[in-house]
Amino acid sequence: MAPGHIAFRAHQRHVVTCLQFDGDKILTGSDDTNINVYDTRTGQLRTRLEGHEGGVWALEYDGNVLVSGSTDRSVRVWDVERGVCSQVFHGHTSTVRCLQILQPAEVGRYSNGQPIIMPKEALILTGSRDSTLRIWRLPRAGDAPYVPPGPASAEVECPYFVRVLAGHQHSVRAIAAHGDTLVSGSYDCTVRVWRISTGETVHRLQGHTQKVYSVVLDHARRRCISGSMDNLVKVWSLDTGAALFNLEGHTSLVGLMDLSHDRLVSAAADSTLRVWDPQHGECLSVLSAHTGAITCFQHDEQKVISGADRTVKMWNMQTGDFVRDLLTDLSGVWQVKFDERRCVAAVQRNGMTYIEVLDFGASRDAFCPERLGRRVVVDGLGHEVDELLQGFGFEEPPLIPPPAPPPAA
């Protein structure tokens, strides 16, 4: 059965730098400084989160709490439903390039059988072009707003600030964390392993000869994995800091990696993706049909969906075979994500940025049968429009201003 397919204009002609979604909402961050919140089912623009003074380069949400990082050097915490910024954290002196919300997780058990939980409370981890990482406590619902007057505010006065992790000599490009372990990859060609609870460097992993662009944490095997501009993927021991083996085959920058469903997938500027057995480092398949650098991908145990050049493609995870094109005739692909029902992509068509939503469960719902298999363009209110007749600003709905945040206690 053909999927439902809605598309809507987003962020005018700007790049969508980050995207996350669930069955209720789609959040997009852009270099236009804004974060947009859309209705997943209809495409309606619910709200626009405004406040950053530079492009948004990282975001992650957990429930109703969204955290974003920007070229304006700040980290902002938002109440998504109310559409307001509740906290602003200063301290970084250059672009906040990557971030992660780290929730407490069981990392072992004490001798009496009680679980060891780390970290003790939810944290925000950020990496910046200023070469440092920073740790903040994640605000909880009901916490007092914290919006200091400007970047000059003393970092130590912030009630959410925990510590700075210093050691890298160049931009921090990627981070991955679990429990009490944080791994960072940097343009200084090194990977660092940190103990979050103390801020100490556990290992400084040297071996890459060019910038490190991607890292993943294989905490079950006590390993971390890094991808670099030197074309290599390296697997490291978290216990000893030793390089265990190299995953060779890419012929250009390895900019993206993900470890999920016991498969490691790497994506490179050489137009290919590679599927690896993370235990032994065996290359199980090479996904080769794109004609340009891979810009985004996601995988599960059955499929890989990737974006590059003018298409979004689906691959069979088990065999490595190309299955089909999900989107074609694009002029760029910024982001792609999927869940058990939908695939959401941020793309460029004819110089304009669109969010495309493919709904493979639409036929089971009360979805208009005549819409199935047809790309339906909607405006900011979620109403179908003629794409050729769209006027300037059609994506803007009559947003109701969000309520003002409560006064600080």
C-alpha positions in Angstrom: 0.0 0.0 0.0 1.3 3.4 -0.9 2.1 5.7 2.0 0.5 9.0 2.9 2.8 11.8 2.0 2.5 15.4 3.2 5.1 18.1 2.5 5.3 21.7 3.9 7.7 24.6 3.5 10.0 25.2 6.5 12.6 27.9 7.4 12.3 29.6 4.0 15.5 28.8 2.1 17.6 28.0 5.2 19.4 24.8 6.1 17.7 22.4 8.6 20.6 21.5 10.9 18.8 19.2 13.2 15.5 17.3 13.3 13.7 15.1 15.9 10.1 13.8 15.9 7.6 11.5 17.5 4.0 10.7 16.7 2.8 14.0 18.0 5.4 16.6 16.9 8.3 17.4 14.6 11.0 19.8 15.8 13.4 21.4 13.4 16.4 23.6 14.1 17.9 25.8 11.4 20.6 28.3 10.7 17.9 30.9 10.5 18.1 31.0 14.4 14.7 29.5 14.9 13.3 26.1 16.1 9.9 25.2 14.6 7.4 22.8 16.1 5.0 21.1 13.7 2.1 18.7 14.1 3.3 15.3 12.8 0.0 14.3 11.4 -1.1 17.5 9.6 2.1 19.5 9.2 0.6 22.5 10.9 3.2 24.9 12.4 2.3 24.9 16.1 4.9 27.3 17.3 8.2 28.9 16.6 10.8 29.0 19.4 12.6 32.3 19.0 15.5 33.6 21.2 18.8 32.3 19.8 20.8 35.1 18.0 22.6 32.7 15.8 22.0 29.5 13.9 20.8 26.5 15.9 23.3 23.6 15.4 22.2 21.1 18.0 19.0 20.1 19.7 17.5 17.3 21.6 14.2 16.9 23.5 13.0 14.6 26.2 9.3 14.8 26.8 8.3 18.4 27.0 11.9 19.7 27.7 14.0 20.8 24.7 17.6 21.7 24.8 19.3 23.6 22.0 22.8 24.9 21.2 23.7 27.7 18.8 26.4 29.8 17.1 25.5 32.5 19.6 27.4 30.4 22.1 24.4 29.8 24.4 22.5 26.7 25.5 18.8 27.2 25.9 16.2 25.1 27.6 12.6 25.3 26.4 9.1 24.3 27.5 7.9 22.9 24.2 4.1 22.9 24.9 4.2 26.5 26.2 6.6 27.6 23.6 8.9 29.5 26.0 12.5 29.5 26.9 12.8 28.7 30.6 16.6 28.7 31.1 19.7 30.1 29.2 23.2 28.9 30.0 26.3 30.9 29.0 29.9 29.8 29.3 31.0 28.5 25.9 33.0 31.1 23.9 32.2 29.7 20.4 29.5 27.7 18.6 27.8 24.9 20.6 28.2 22.2 18.0 26.8 19.1 19.7 24.8 18.2 22.8 23.1 15.3 24.6 20.6 14.9 27.3 21.9 12.1 29.5 19.4 10.3 31.7 20.4 8.2 34.7 20.9 4.5 33.8 21.9 1.3 35.6 25.6 0.7 35.0 26.1 -2.2 37.4 25.2 -3.5 40.8 26.7 -3.2 44.3 27.7 -6.3 46.2 24.3 -6.2 48.0 22.5 -6.4 44.7 21.4 -2.8 44.6 21.6 -1.1 41.2 24.4 1.4 40.5 22.7 4.4 38.8 24.8 7.0 36.9 24.5 9.9 36.6 22.6 10.6 39.8 20.4 13.1 38.0 19.6 14.0 34.3 22.4 16.1 32.7 23.0 18.3 29.6 26.3 17.6 27.9 27.6 20.1 25.3 30.6 20.3 23.0 31.8 23.5 21.4 34.1 24.9 18.8 35.9 26.6 21.8 37.5 23.1 22.4 35.7 22.5 25.7 32.8 20.4 26.9 30.4 21.6 29.6 28.0 19.8 31.9 24.8 21.2 33.3 22.0 19.8 35.4 18.9 19.3 33.3 16.1 21.6 34.7 13.0 19.8 35.9 9.4 20.8 35.4 8.6 23.5 37.9 12.2 24.7 38.3 12.5 28.5 38.4 13.4 30.3 35.2 17.0 31.3 34.8 17.7 33.9 32.1 20.8 35.9 33.0 21.3 39.3 31.4 24.1 38.3 29.0 27.1 36.1 28.3 29.2 38.1 30.8 27.2 36.5 33.7 29.5 34.4 35.9 29.1 30.8 35.0 29.6 29.7 38.6 26.5 31.6 39.5 24.3 29.5 37.3 22.5 27.0 39.6 22.5 24.4 36.9 26.2 24.5 36.0 28.2 21.5 37.0 31.7 21.6 35.4 33.9 22.3 32.4 35.8 19.5 30.6 39.0 21.0 29.2 41.7 19.2 27.3 41.0 19.2 23.6 43.1 21.6 21.5 40.5 22.2 18.8 36.7 22.1 18.1 34.7 19.4 19.8 32.7 17.9 16.8 30.9 14.9 18.3 30.0 13.4 21.7 28.4 10.2 23.0 27.6 9.3 26.6 26.2 6.6 28.8 26.2 6.2 32.6 29.4 7.9 33.9 31.3 7.8 30.6 31.5 10.6 28.0 33.4 10.2 24.7 34.3 13.3 22.6 35.8 13.5 19.1 37.7 16.6 18.1 39.3 18.4 15.2 42.6 18.0 17.1 42.5 14.4 15.7 42.0 12.8 19.2 39.2 11.1 21.0 38.9 11.6 24.8 37.1 9.4 27.3 35.9 11.3 30.4 34.5 10.3 33.8 31.4 12.5 34.0 31.2 12.4 37.9 34.7 13.9 38.4 35.5 15.6 35.1 38.8 13.7 34.7 40.2 12.5 31.4 40.3 8.7 31.6 42.0 8.2 28.2 43.3 10.4 25.4 43.0 8.2 22.3 45.6 9.0 19.6 45.8 7.4 16.2 43.7 9.3 13.8 45.8 11.5 11.5 43.1 14.0 10.7 40.0 15.6 12.2 37.5 13.3 14.1 33.9 13.9 13.0 31.9 11.2 14.6 31.9 9.0 17.7 29.7 6.3 19.1 29.8 4.5 22.5 29.5 0.7 22.6 29.0 0.5 26.3 27.9 -3.1 26.3 31.3 -4.1 25.0 33.2 -1.4 26.9 34.3 0.2 23.6 34.0 3.4 21.7 34.2 4.0 17.9 35.4 7.0 16.0 35.2 8.2 12.4 37.6 10.6 10.8 38.7 12.7 7.8 41.5 10.2 7.5 38.9 7.7 6.0 39.3 5.3 9.0 36.8 4.0 11.6 38.7 3.1 14.7 37.5 0.8 17.6 39.0 1.5 21.0 38.9 -0.2 24.4 37.3 1.9 27.2 39.2 -0.1 29.8 42.7 0.3 28.5 42.5 3.0 25.9 44.1 0.7 23.3 43.1 0.8 19.6 41.6 -2.6 19.0 41.2 -2.5 15.2 40.6 -0.3 12.2 37.6 -0.6 10.0 38.9 0.1 6.6 37.2 0.6 3.2 35.9 4.1 3.0 37.9 6.4 0.7 36.8 9.7 2.1 35.7 11.5 5.3 33.6 9.3 7.6 31.3 12.0 8.9 28.4 9.9 10.3 28.1 6.7 12.4 25.5 5.0 14.4 25.4 1.8 16.5 22.0 0.3 16.9 20.4 -3.2 16.8 23.9 -4.7 17.1 25.0 -3.2 13.8 27.4 -0.4 13.2 26.7 1.8 10.2 29.2 4.3 8.9 28.5 6.9 6.2 31.1 8.8 4.2 31.7 11.5 1.7 32.7 8.7 -0.8 28.9 8.2 -1.4 28.7 4.9 0.4 27.5 3.5 3.7 29.0 0.4 5.3 27.4 -2.0 7.7 29.8 -3.6 10.2 29.7 -6.4 12.8 30.7 -4.3 15.9 32.1 -7.4 17.7 34.7 -8.4 15.2 34.9 -5.4 12.8 33.8 -7.4 9.7 32.3 -5.4 6.9 28.9 -7.1 6.2 27.8 -5.0 3.3 28.6 -1.8 1.3 25.5 0.3 0.4 26.4 1.9 -2.9 23.9 3.7 -5.1 24.2 7.4 -4.1 26.3 9.7 -6.2 27.3 12.2 -3.6 28.4 12.5 0.0 26.0 10.9 2.5 24.4 13.7 4.5 22.1 11.7 6.9 20.9 8.2 7.7 19.2 6.1 10.2 18.9 2.3 10.6 17.2 -0.4 12.5 17.4 -4.2 12.3 15.5 -4.3 9.0 16.4 -1.2 6.9 18.7 1.7 6.4 17.3 5.0 5.1 19.9 7.5 3.8 20.0 10.9 2.2 22.5 12.3 -0.3 22.6 14.3 -3.6 19.1 14.3 -5.0 17.5 11.3 -3.3 16.4 9.6 -0.1 17.0 5.8 -0.4 15.9 2.7 1.5 18.2 -0.4 1.8 17.7 -3.9 3.1 19.7 -4.1 6.3 20.2 -7.9 6.2 21.4 -8.1 2.6 22.7 -4.7 1.8 20.5 -4.5 -1.3 19.0 -1.2 -2.5 15.2 -1.4 -2.1 13.9 1.8 -3.6 13.9 5.6 -3.6 11.6 7.2 -1.1 12.2 10.7 -2.4 13.6 11.9 -5.7 14.2 15.1 -7.7 15.6 16.9 -4.7 18.3 19.6 -4.7 19.6 18.6 -1.3 18.9 16.4 1.7 19.6 17.9 5.2 18.1 15.3 7.6 16.2 12.0 7.7 14.6 10.2 10.6 12.1 7.4 10.9 10.1 5.5 13.5 8.0 2.3 13.3 5.4 4.2 11.2 6.8 7.4 9.6 9.9 8.7 7.8 10.5 12.4 8.1 13.0 14.2 5.9 14.2 17.8 5.7 15.1 18.5 2.0 15.6 21.2 -0.5 13.4 21.5 -3.6 13.9 24.2 -6.2 15.9 26.3 -3.7 13.2 26.1 -0.9 13.3 24.0 2.2 10.6 21.4 2.8 9.7 18.9 5.5 8.5 15.7 3.8 6.5 13.2 5.9 5.9 9.6 4.6 3.3 7.9 6.6 3.3 4.1 6.0 0.5 3.6 8.5 -1.9 6.1 6.9 -4.0 3.4 5.1 -5.0 1.9 8.5 -6.4 5.2 9.7 -9.2 7.5 8.5 -6.8 9.0 5.9 -8.3 10.2 2.7 -7.9 7.3 0.3 -7.4 9.7 -2.6 -4.4 11.1 -0.9 -2.5 7.8 -0.6 0.5 7.7 -2.8 0.2 11.4 -3.7 2.5 14.1 -2.4 0.2 16.6 -0.7 1.6 20.0 0.0 0.1 21.8 3.0 0.4 25.3 4.4 1.2 26.4 7.9 -2.4 25.6 9.0 -2.2 22.0 7.6 -4.5 22.8 4.7 -3.7 21.4 1.2 -2.5 24.1 -1.2 -1.4 24.3 -4.8 2.4 24.3 -4.7 2.6 26.4 -7.8 0.4 29.1 -6.3 2.1 29.5 -3.0 2.8 33.1 -2.1 5.4 34.6 0.1 5.0 33.7 3.8 2.4 31.0 3.2 4.0 28.8 5.8 3.3 31.2 8.6 0.1 30.4 10.6 -1.6 33.0 12.8 0.4 31.8 15.9 -1.1 32.7 19.3 1.6 34.3 21.4 2.7 31.9 24.1 2.0 32.9 27.7 4.8 34.8 29.5 6.9 32.7 31.9 6.1 32.9 35.6 8.2 35.4 37.6 11.3 34.0 39.2 10.9 33.0 42.8 
